[in-house]
Coordinates of C-alpha atoms in Angstrom, one line a residue:
M130 CA -141.8 105.3 91.1
T131 CA -139.4 102.7 90.7
R132 CA -136.3 102.7 92.4
F133 CA -133.0 101.8 90.7
S134 CA -130.0 100.1 92.9
S135 CA -126.7 102.1 92.8
Y136 CA -125.4 99.4 90.3
Q137 CA -128.1 100.7 87.9
K138 CA -127.5 104.3 88.7
I139 CA -123.8 104.5 88.3
G140 CA -124.1 103.2 84.6
Y141 CA -122.6 99.8 84.6
H142 CA -126.4 98.7 83.6
T143 CA -127.6 101.5 81.9
S144 CA -131.2 100.5 81.5
L145 CA -134.4 102.1 83.0
A146 CA -136.8 99.1 82.2
G147 CA -139.5 98.9 84.4
A148 CA -139.7 102.6 85.4
D149 CA -143.2 103.3 86.1
W150 CA -143.7 106.4 83.9
L151 CA -141.7 104.6 80.8
E152 CA -143.9 101.5 80.9
N153 CA -147.0 103.7 81.0
T154 CA -149.3 102.6 77.8
A155 CA -149.5 106.7 77.1
T156 CA -145.7 106.8 76.8
Q157 CA -144.8 103.8 75.1
H158 CA -147.7 104.4 72.5
I159 CA -146.5 107.8 71.6
L160 CA -143.1 106.3 71.2
S161 CA -144.3 103.7 69.3
V162 CA -146.1 105.8 67.0
L163 CA -143.3 107.7 65.6
E164 CA -141.0 104.8 65.4
Q165 CA -143.5 102.8 63.1
R166 CA -143.0 105.8 61.0
G167 CA -139.1 105.4 60.7
F168 CA -138.2 108.4 62.8
E169 CA -136.1 107.7 66.3
A170 CA -137.5 108.7 69.4
R171 CA -136.3 109.0 73.3
I172 CA -136.9 110.4 76.4
V173 CA -134.8 113.0 77.5
G174 CA -133.8 115.4 80.2
G175 CA -135.6 115.0 84.1
A176 CA -137.2 111.7 83.9
V177 CA -133.9 110.3 82.9
R178 CA -131.8 111.9 85.2
N179 CA -134.6 111.7 88.3
T180 CA -134.9 108.0 87.6
L181 CA -131.4 107.4 88.0
L182 CA -131.1 109.3 91.1
G183 CA -134.1 107.9 92.8
H184 CA -136.4 111.3 92.6
P185 CA -139.9 111.5 91.4
V186 CA -140.7 112.1 87.8
T187 CA -143.3 115.0 87.0
D188 CA -142.6 115.4 83.2
I189 CA -141.9 113.5 80.4
D190 CA -139.9 115.1 77.5
I191 CA -139.3 113.4 74.0
A192 CA -136.6 113.9 71.7
T193 CA -136.9 112.7 68.1
T194 CA -135.5 113.0 64.7
A195 CA -138.8 113.9 63.1
T196 CA -139.5 117.5 62.3
P197 CA -142.3 119.4 63.8
E198 CA -144.0 119.1 60.9
E199 CA -143.5 114.9 60.8
V200 CA -144.5 114.9 64.2
I201 CA -147.9 116.5 63.7
I202 CA -148.6 114.6 60.5
T203 CA -147.5 111.6 62.5
A204 CA -149.7 112.2 65.5
T205 CA -152.5 113.4 64.0
Q206 CA -152.8 110.3 61.6
A207 CA -152.6 108.7 64.7
G208 CA -155.6 110.1 66.8
L209 CA -153.3 112.1 69.0
T210 CA -154.1 116.0 69.8
V211 CA -151.6 118.0 69.0
V212 CA -150.8 121.7 70.0
P213 CA -147.9 123.7 68.2
V214 CA -146.5 125.0 71.4
G215 CA -142.9 126.4 69.8
L216 CA -142.6 125.1 66.2
S217 CA -139.8 127.9 65.4
Y218 CA -137.7 126.1 68.3
G219 CA -139.0 122.4 67.2
T220 CA -141.4 121.8 70.0
V221 CA -145.4 120.2 69.5
L222 CA -147.1 119.3 72.7
V223 CA -148.6 116.1 72.1
K224 CA -151.6 114.3 73.9
S225 CA -151.6 110.7 74.6
K226 CA -154.2 108.8 76.7
G227 CA -154.5 111.6 78.8
M228 CA -151.1 112.6 79.2
A229 CA -149.2 115.8 77.8
F230 CA -145.6 115.2 76.2
E231 CA -143.5 118.3 75.0
V232 CA -141.8 116.6 71.8
T233 CA -138.9 118.3 70.2
T234 CA -137.0 117.4 67.1
L235 CA -133.2 117.3 67.9
R236 CA -131.4 120.4 67.1
E237 CA -128.5 122.9 67.3
D238 CA -128.6 126.1 68.5
L239 CA -127.1 128.4 65.7
T240 CA -127.1 131.8 67.6
T241 CA -128.5 132.4 71.5
N242 CA -130.1 135.6 73.0
G243 CA -131.6 134.5 76.2
R244 CA -133.9 132.1 75.6
H245 CA -134.3 133.2 72.1
A246 CA -132.1 131.0 69.4
S247 CA -131.6 130.5 66.0
V248 CA -131.7 126.5 65.5
R249 CA -131.2 124.1 62.9
F250 CA -132.7 120.8 63.1
T251 CA -130.6 117.6 63.0
T252 CA -130.7 114.1 63.6
D253 CA -127.3 113.8 65.4
W254 CA -128.5 112.9 69.1
K255 CA -124.8 114.3 70.2
V256 CA -125.1 117.5 68.3
D257 CA -128.2 117.7 70.0
A258 CA -126.8 116.8 73.4
Q259 CA -124.2 119.8 73.2
R260 CA -126.6 122.5 73.1
R261 CA -127.9 121.6 76.4
D262 CA -127.3 123.3 79.8
F263 CA -125.9 120.4 82.0
T264 CA -124.5 117.1 81.7
I265 CA -126.9 115.0 83.9
N266 CA -129.7 116.7 81.6
A267 CA -128.4 115.4 78.4
L268 CA -129.3 111.7 79.2
Y269 CA -131.4 110.2 76.6
C270 CA -133.6 106.6 77.0
D271 CA -135.6 104.9 74.5
A272 CA -138.9 102.9 74.9
R273 CA -137.1 99.8 75.8
G274 CA -134.9 101.8 78.8
N275 CA -131.7 101.6 77.4
V276 CA -129.7 104.8 78.1
L277 CA -128.1 107.0 76.0
D278 CA -125.1 108.9 77.2
P279 CA -123.4 111.1 74.4
L280 CA -121.5 113.4 77.1
D281 CA -120.8 111.5 80.1
G282 CA -123.4 112.6 82.1
L283 CA -124.0 109.0 83.8
R284 CA -120.1 109.2 85.3
D285 CA -121.6 112.6 86.6
I286 CA -125.1 111.3 88.1
S287 CA -122.9 108.6 89.9
T288 CA -120.5 111.2 91.6
F289 CA -123.7 113.6 91.8
K290 CA -121.6 116.0 90.3
V291 CA -123.5 119.3 88.4
R292 CA -121.5 120.2 85.2
F293 CA -121.9 122.5 82.3
I294 CA -121.5 120.9 79.0
G295 CA -118.6 122.0 76.8
C296 CA -117.6 125.7 77.8
P297 CA -119.3 126.9 80.9
D298 CA -118.7 130.3 80.1
C299 CA -120.8 129.8 77.0
R300 CA -123.3 127.6 77.9
I301 CA -124.0 130.6 80.7
N302 CA -123.4 133.6 77.9
E303 CA -126.5 131.8 76.1
D304 CA -129.0 132.2 78.9
Y305 CA -127.8 133.7 82.3
L306 CA -130.4 132.2 84.0
R307 CA -128.1 129.1 84.1
I308 CA -126.6 130.9 86.9
L309 CA -129.5 130.5 89.1
R310 CA -129.9 126.8 87.7
Y311 CA -126.8 125.7 88.4
F312 CA -127.0 126.1 91.8
R313 CA -130.9 124.9 92.1
L314 CA -129.5 121.7 90.4
F315 CA -126.6 121.6 93.0
A316 CA -128.9 122.2 95.7
Q317 CA -131.2 119.2 94.6
Y318 CA -128.8 116.7 93.5
G319 CA -125.3 117.3 94.0
K320 CA -122.6 116.7 96.5
G321 CA -119.6 117.9 97.9
A322 CA -118.5 121.2 96.4
P323 CA -119.5 122.8 93.6
D324 CA -118.0 122.1 90.3
Q325 CA -114.7 124.6 90.4
L326 CA -115.1 125.7 86.5
A327 CA -118.5 126.0 86.7
L328 CA -118.2 128.1 90.0
E329 CA -115.6 130.4 88.3
A330 CA -117.7 130.6 85.3
C331 CA -120.7 131.8 87.4
V332 CA -118.8 134.4 89.2
R333 CA -117.6 136.2 85.8
G334 CA -121.1 136.0 84.5
R335 CA -122.9 137.0 87.8
N336 CA -123.5 140.9 86.1
G337 CA -125.6 138.8 83.5
L338 CA -128.3 138.3 86.2
R339 CA -129.1 142.0 86.2
K340 CA -130.4 141.5 82.6
L341 CA -133.0 138.9 83.8
S342 CA -136.9 139.5 84.3
R343 CA -137.3 139.5 88.0
E344 CA -140.2 136.9 87.2
R345 CA -137.5 134.5 86.0
V346 CA -135.1 135.0 89.0
S347 CA -137.9 134.7 91.4
Q348 CA -139.2 131.5 89.9
E349 CA -135.9 129.9 90.0
F350 CA -134.7 131.1 93.3
L351 CA -138.1 129.7 95.1
K352 CA -137.5 126.7 93.8
L353 CA -133.4 126.7 95.1
L354 CA -134.9 127.7 98.5
V355 CA -136.9 124.5 99.1
A356 CA -134.1 122.0 97.6
P357 CA -132.3 119.5 100.0
R358 CA -129.3 121.5 100.1
A359 CA -130.4 125.1 99.9
I360 CA -128.0 126.4 102.5
T361 CA -124.8 125.2 100.9
A362 CA -126.0 126.4 97.6
I363 CA -126.9 129.7 99.1
S364 CA -124.1 129.8 101.1
A365 CA -121.6 129.5 98.2
M366 CA -123.8 132.0 96.0
N367 CA -123.4 134.8 99.1
N368 CA -119.3 134.0 99.5
H369 CA -118.9 134.9 95.6
G370 CA -121.2 137.6 95.4
L371 CA -123.9 136.1 93.5
L372 CA -126.8 136.5 95.8
S373 CA -126.4 140.5 96.4
V374 CA -126.8 140.9 92.2
F375 CA -130.5 140.3 92.8
L376 CA -131.3 140.6 96.4
P377 CA -130.7 143.6 98.2
F378 CA -130.0 142.1 102.0
A379 CA -127.3 140.8 104.0
P380 CA -128.8 137.3 104.1
R381 CA -129.8 135.5 107.4
L382 CA -128.0 132.7 106.9
E383 CA -127.7 131.3 110.2
Y384 CA -131.5 131.8 111.0
L385 CA -132.6 130.0 107.7
A386 CA -130.2 127.0 108.6
R387 CA -131.9 126.6 112.0
L388 CA -135.4 126.9 110.2
I389 CA -134.6 124.2 107.7
K390 CA -132.9 121.9 110.6
T391 CA -136.0 122.0 112.7
T392 CA -139.1 122.3 110.0
P393 CA -137.5 120.8 106.8
N394 CA -141.1 120.9 105.1
S395 CA -140.8 124.6 105.5
P396 CA -142.4 126.4 102.3
A397 CA -140.3 128.8 100.1
S398 CA -142.3 131.9 101.2
V399 CA -141.1 131.1 105.2
R400 CA -137.6 130.6 103.8
L401 CA -137.5 134.0 101.7
A402 CA -138.7 135.5 104.8
T403 CA -136.5 133.9 107.7
L404 CA -133.5 134.9 105.1
C405 CA -134.3 138.4 104.2
L406 CA -136.3 140.0 106.8
A407 CA -134.2 141.6 109.3
V408 CA -137.0 144.3 110.0
E409 CA -140.5 144.7 109.1
E410 CA -139.8 146.8 106.3
D411 CA -138.0 144.5 104.7
A412 CA -141.1 142.7 103.5
D413 CA -141.5 145.5 100.6
R414 CA -138.0 145.3 99.6
V415 CA -138.2 141.7 98.9
I416 CA -141.1 141.8 97.2
E417 CA -140.0 144.2 95.0
A418 CA -136.6 143.1 94.1
L419 CA -138.2 139.6 93.0
N420 CA -141.8 141.1 91.8
L421 CA -143.2 138.4 93.9
S422 CA -146.9 137.0 93.2
R423 CA -149.5 138.4 95.1
I424 CA -150.3 135.4 97.1
M425 CA -146.7 135.3 98.1
Q426 CA -146.7 139.2 98.7
K427 CA -149.3 138.6 101.4
E428 CA -147.5 135.7 102.7
I429 CA -144.4 137.5 103.2
K430 CA -146.0 140.7 104.6
N431 CA -147.8 138.4 107.4
I432 CA -144.7 136.7 108.3
A433 CA -142.9 140.1 108.5
T434 CA -145.4 141.7 110.6
A435 CA -145.3 138.6 113.4
L436 CA -141.7 137.7 112.8
H437 CA -140.1 140.2 114.9
S438 CA -142.8 140.9 117.3
C439 CA -143.5 138.1 119.5
A440 CA -145.9 140.1 122.1
Q441 CA -148.2 139.8 119.3
L442 CA -148.7 136.2 119.7
S443 CA -148.1 136.4 123.8
S444 CA -151.7 136.5 124.6
P445 CA -153.1 132.9 125.4
H446 CA -156.4 133.9 124.0
L447 CA -154.8 134.9 120.7
I448 CA -153.4 131.6 120.7
R449 CA -156.7 129.6 121.8
V450 CA -158.5 131.2 118.8
L451 CA -155.7 130.8 116.3
M452 CA -156.0 127.2 117.3
Y453 CA -159.6 126.8 117.2
E454 CA -160.0 128.4 113.7
N455 CA -157.1 126.5 112.2
G456 CA -156.1 123.3 114.0
R457 CA -153.3 122.3 116.7
D458 CA -150.8 121.0 113.7
N459 CA -151.5 123.9 111.8
V460 CA -151.1 126.7 114.4
R461 CA -147.9 124.6 115.8
Q462 CA -146.1 124.5 112.3
R463 CA -146.7 128.4 111.9
I464 CA -145.2 129.2 115.7
N465 CA -142.4 126.8 114.8
Y466 CA -141.6 128.5 111.7
L467 CA -141.6 132.2 113.5
K468 CA -139.5 131.0 116.5
C469 CA -137.0 129.8 113.9
A470 CA -136.7 133.0 112.0
A471 CA -137.2 135.4 114.9
S472 CA -134.1 137.1 115.9
N473 CA -134.6 136.2 119.7
G474 CA -135.9 132.7 118.9
E475 CA -133.7 130.7 120.8
E476 CA -133.4 132.8 123.6
D477 CA -137.1 134.3 124.4
P478 CA -138.9 132.0 126.6
E479 CA -142.0 133.2 125.2
W480 CA -141.9 131.2 122.3
S481 CA -141.6 128.0 124.5
N482 CA -144.7 129.1 126.7
I483 CA -146.8 129.3 123.5
L484 CA -145.8 126.2 122.1
E485 CA -146.6 124.4 125.4
L486 CA -149.7 126.2 125.3
I487 CA -150.7 124.8 121.8
D488 CA -149.6 121.2 123.0
T489 CA -151.5 121.3 126.7
W490 CA -154.7 123.3 125.6
S491 CA -157.6 121.0 124.6
I492 CA -159.7 122.7 121.6
P493 CA -163.1 122.7 122.7
K494 CA -166.4 122.4 120.4
L495 CA -169.0 124.9 120.7
P496 CA -171.6 123.8 123.8
L497 CA -174.8 125.0 121.7
N498 CA -176.2 123.4 118.0
G499 CA -178.8 123.4 115.7
N500 CA -181.2 121.6 117.7
D501 CA -180.8 124.1 120.9
M502 CA -182.0 126.9 118.4
L503 CA -185.2 124.9 117.1
A504 CA -186.0 124.5 120.9
I505 CA -186.1 128.2 121.5
G506 CA -187.8 129.2 118.6
V507 CA -185.0 130.0 115.8
T508 CA -186.3 128.6 112.4
P509 CA -183.4 126.7 110.2
G510 CA -182.1 129.0 107.7
F511 CA -180.4 132.3 107.4
D512 CA -182.2 133.6 110.8
M513 CA -180.0 130.4 112.7
G514 CA -177.0 130.9 110.7
I515 CA -176.7 134.4 112.1
V516 CA -177.8 133.5 115.6
M517 CA -175.0 130.6 115.9
K518 CA -172.6 133.0 114.6
L519 CA -173.5 135.8 117.0
V520 CA -173.1 132.6 119.6
K521 CA -169.7 131.6 118.6
D522 CA -168.2 135.3 118.8
R523 CA -169.6 135.5 122.0
W524 CA -168.0 131.9 123.4
I525 CA -164.8 132.9 121.8
E526 CA -164.6 136.2 123.8
S527 CA -165.0 134.6 127.0
D528 CA -162.1 132.4 125.9
F529 CA -164.2 129.6 125.4
T530 CA -165.3 129.7 129.1
M531 CA -169.4 130.3 128.6
T532 CA -171.4 127.2 129.3
H533 CA -174.1 125.4 127.4
G534 CA -176.7 127.3 129.8
E535 CA -175.0 130.9 129.4
L536 CA -174.7 130.3 125.7
L537 CA -178.6 129.5 125.7
N538 CA -179.8 132.3 127.5
Y539 CA -177.6 134.7 125.2
A540 CA -179.2 133.1 122.2
N541 CA -182.5 133.2 123.8
S542 CA -181.9 137.0 124.4
L543 CA -181.0 137.3 120.9
V544 CA -184.4 135.7 120.0
L545 CA -186.2 138.2 122.3
Q546 CA -184.9 141.2 121.1
R547 CA -185.2 140.1 117.3
G548 CA -189.0 140.1 118.6
L549 CA -188.8 143.8 119.4
N550 CA -186.4 144.8 117.0
K551 CA -186.3 143.1 113.5
D552 CA -182.7 144.9 112.2
I553 CA -181.3 142.9 115.5
L554 CA -179.6 140.1 113.6
T555 CA -178.8 141.8 110.6
Y556 CA -175.1 143.0 109.8

């Protein structure tokens, strides 16, 4: 990804020429196809914002003066694949050279109802910008890299300020999820304190969060949890009565701060558990509150089981088994998560003992192999797999102490027993 100097970021030089995603042939091709038919087309939103701020670009959205029907006709005639994903809102998915772009007609929102707006298409770029959420998302870039800034978003980019466009209360009333999105973008891109007008509007509109589906709230909050300034944003939400609207917990901000400081790459599931789980039973409450996915439910419950019971991890044998099965780095990372999140994480010396064991124990290899099995008459295939599994289980049960000779004798005894009992190696 091309990074731009501070001189370029703050708007004195508002060209993104040279950005990898902009120079990409797929991007240039689709912009060229529209422009050759007389339409204006520009990249909008996150790609422009992230490039100016030096963040990675993952999605490329295009705004155009062409109507959805004109986009479909133009793209199809150019041999591009078109998927009409949101025609009533002016959005068409266009695939160019293996990449997918959302192409949306410039529009103004006449009436809004959450995400469901009644729209009118336009060719006015400022009108299109005014219906968006935040100034830093209302920046446009043409095929040559020239940035169009109808609403002073470059100034906010330069000061790392996240502000609503126009009336903050109006933007929030259009979709209450914008409250959470505000704090997520503040946590991701902001510096200093939250914008005062934005904060006051979020507080006034907080009861609107109850109208949102738990899935939408969950998706936005989990993204917020892994943002660089998550603690600052969540603390502000908590201090102003926003967090309790959708999370019925006394937030454990001190523990979350400790986790983030010591393990900055900790995933959202661990951060959520650290923030919310004061007792094991809280797992079911947070799962219900956010309607978490099955995968996330399993992760939260597993964390809850171990979080407040260091005794479950105090067995050196168990730690060695975990290391053998999952690797040193994986186990060290997970134990560090649990230590930071546990209520006794700093005081209980057992955590230090566990970490010392992880760092000092050499993970062994099973002394027996397939050649040993062949030597005692075990045929390759299903039988050998079963014998090796039973041998490995016995070796692990011995805390990895059984020698090659002892394991070979055990394997041989299994073979002899099988000669007497054909079911000895079945499950």
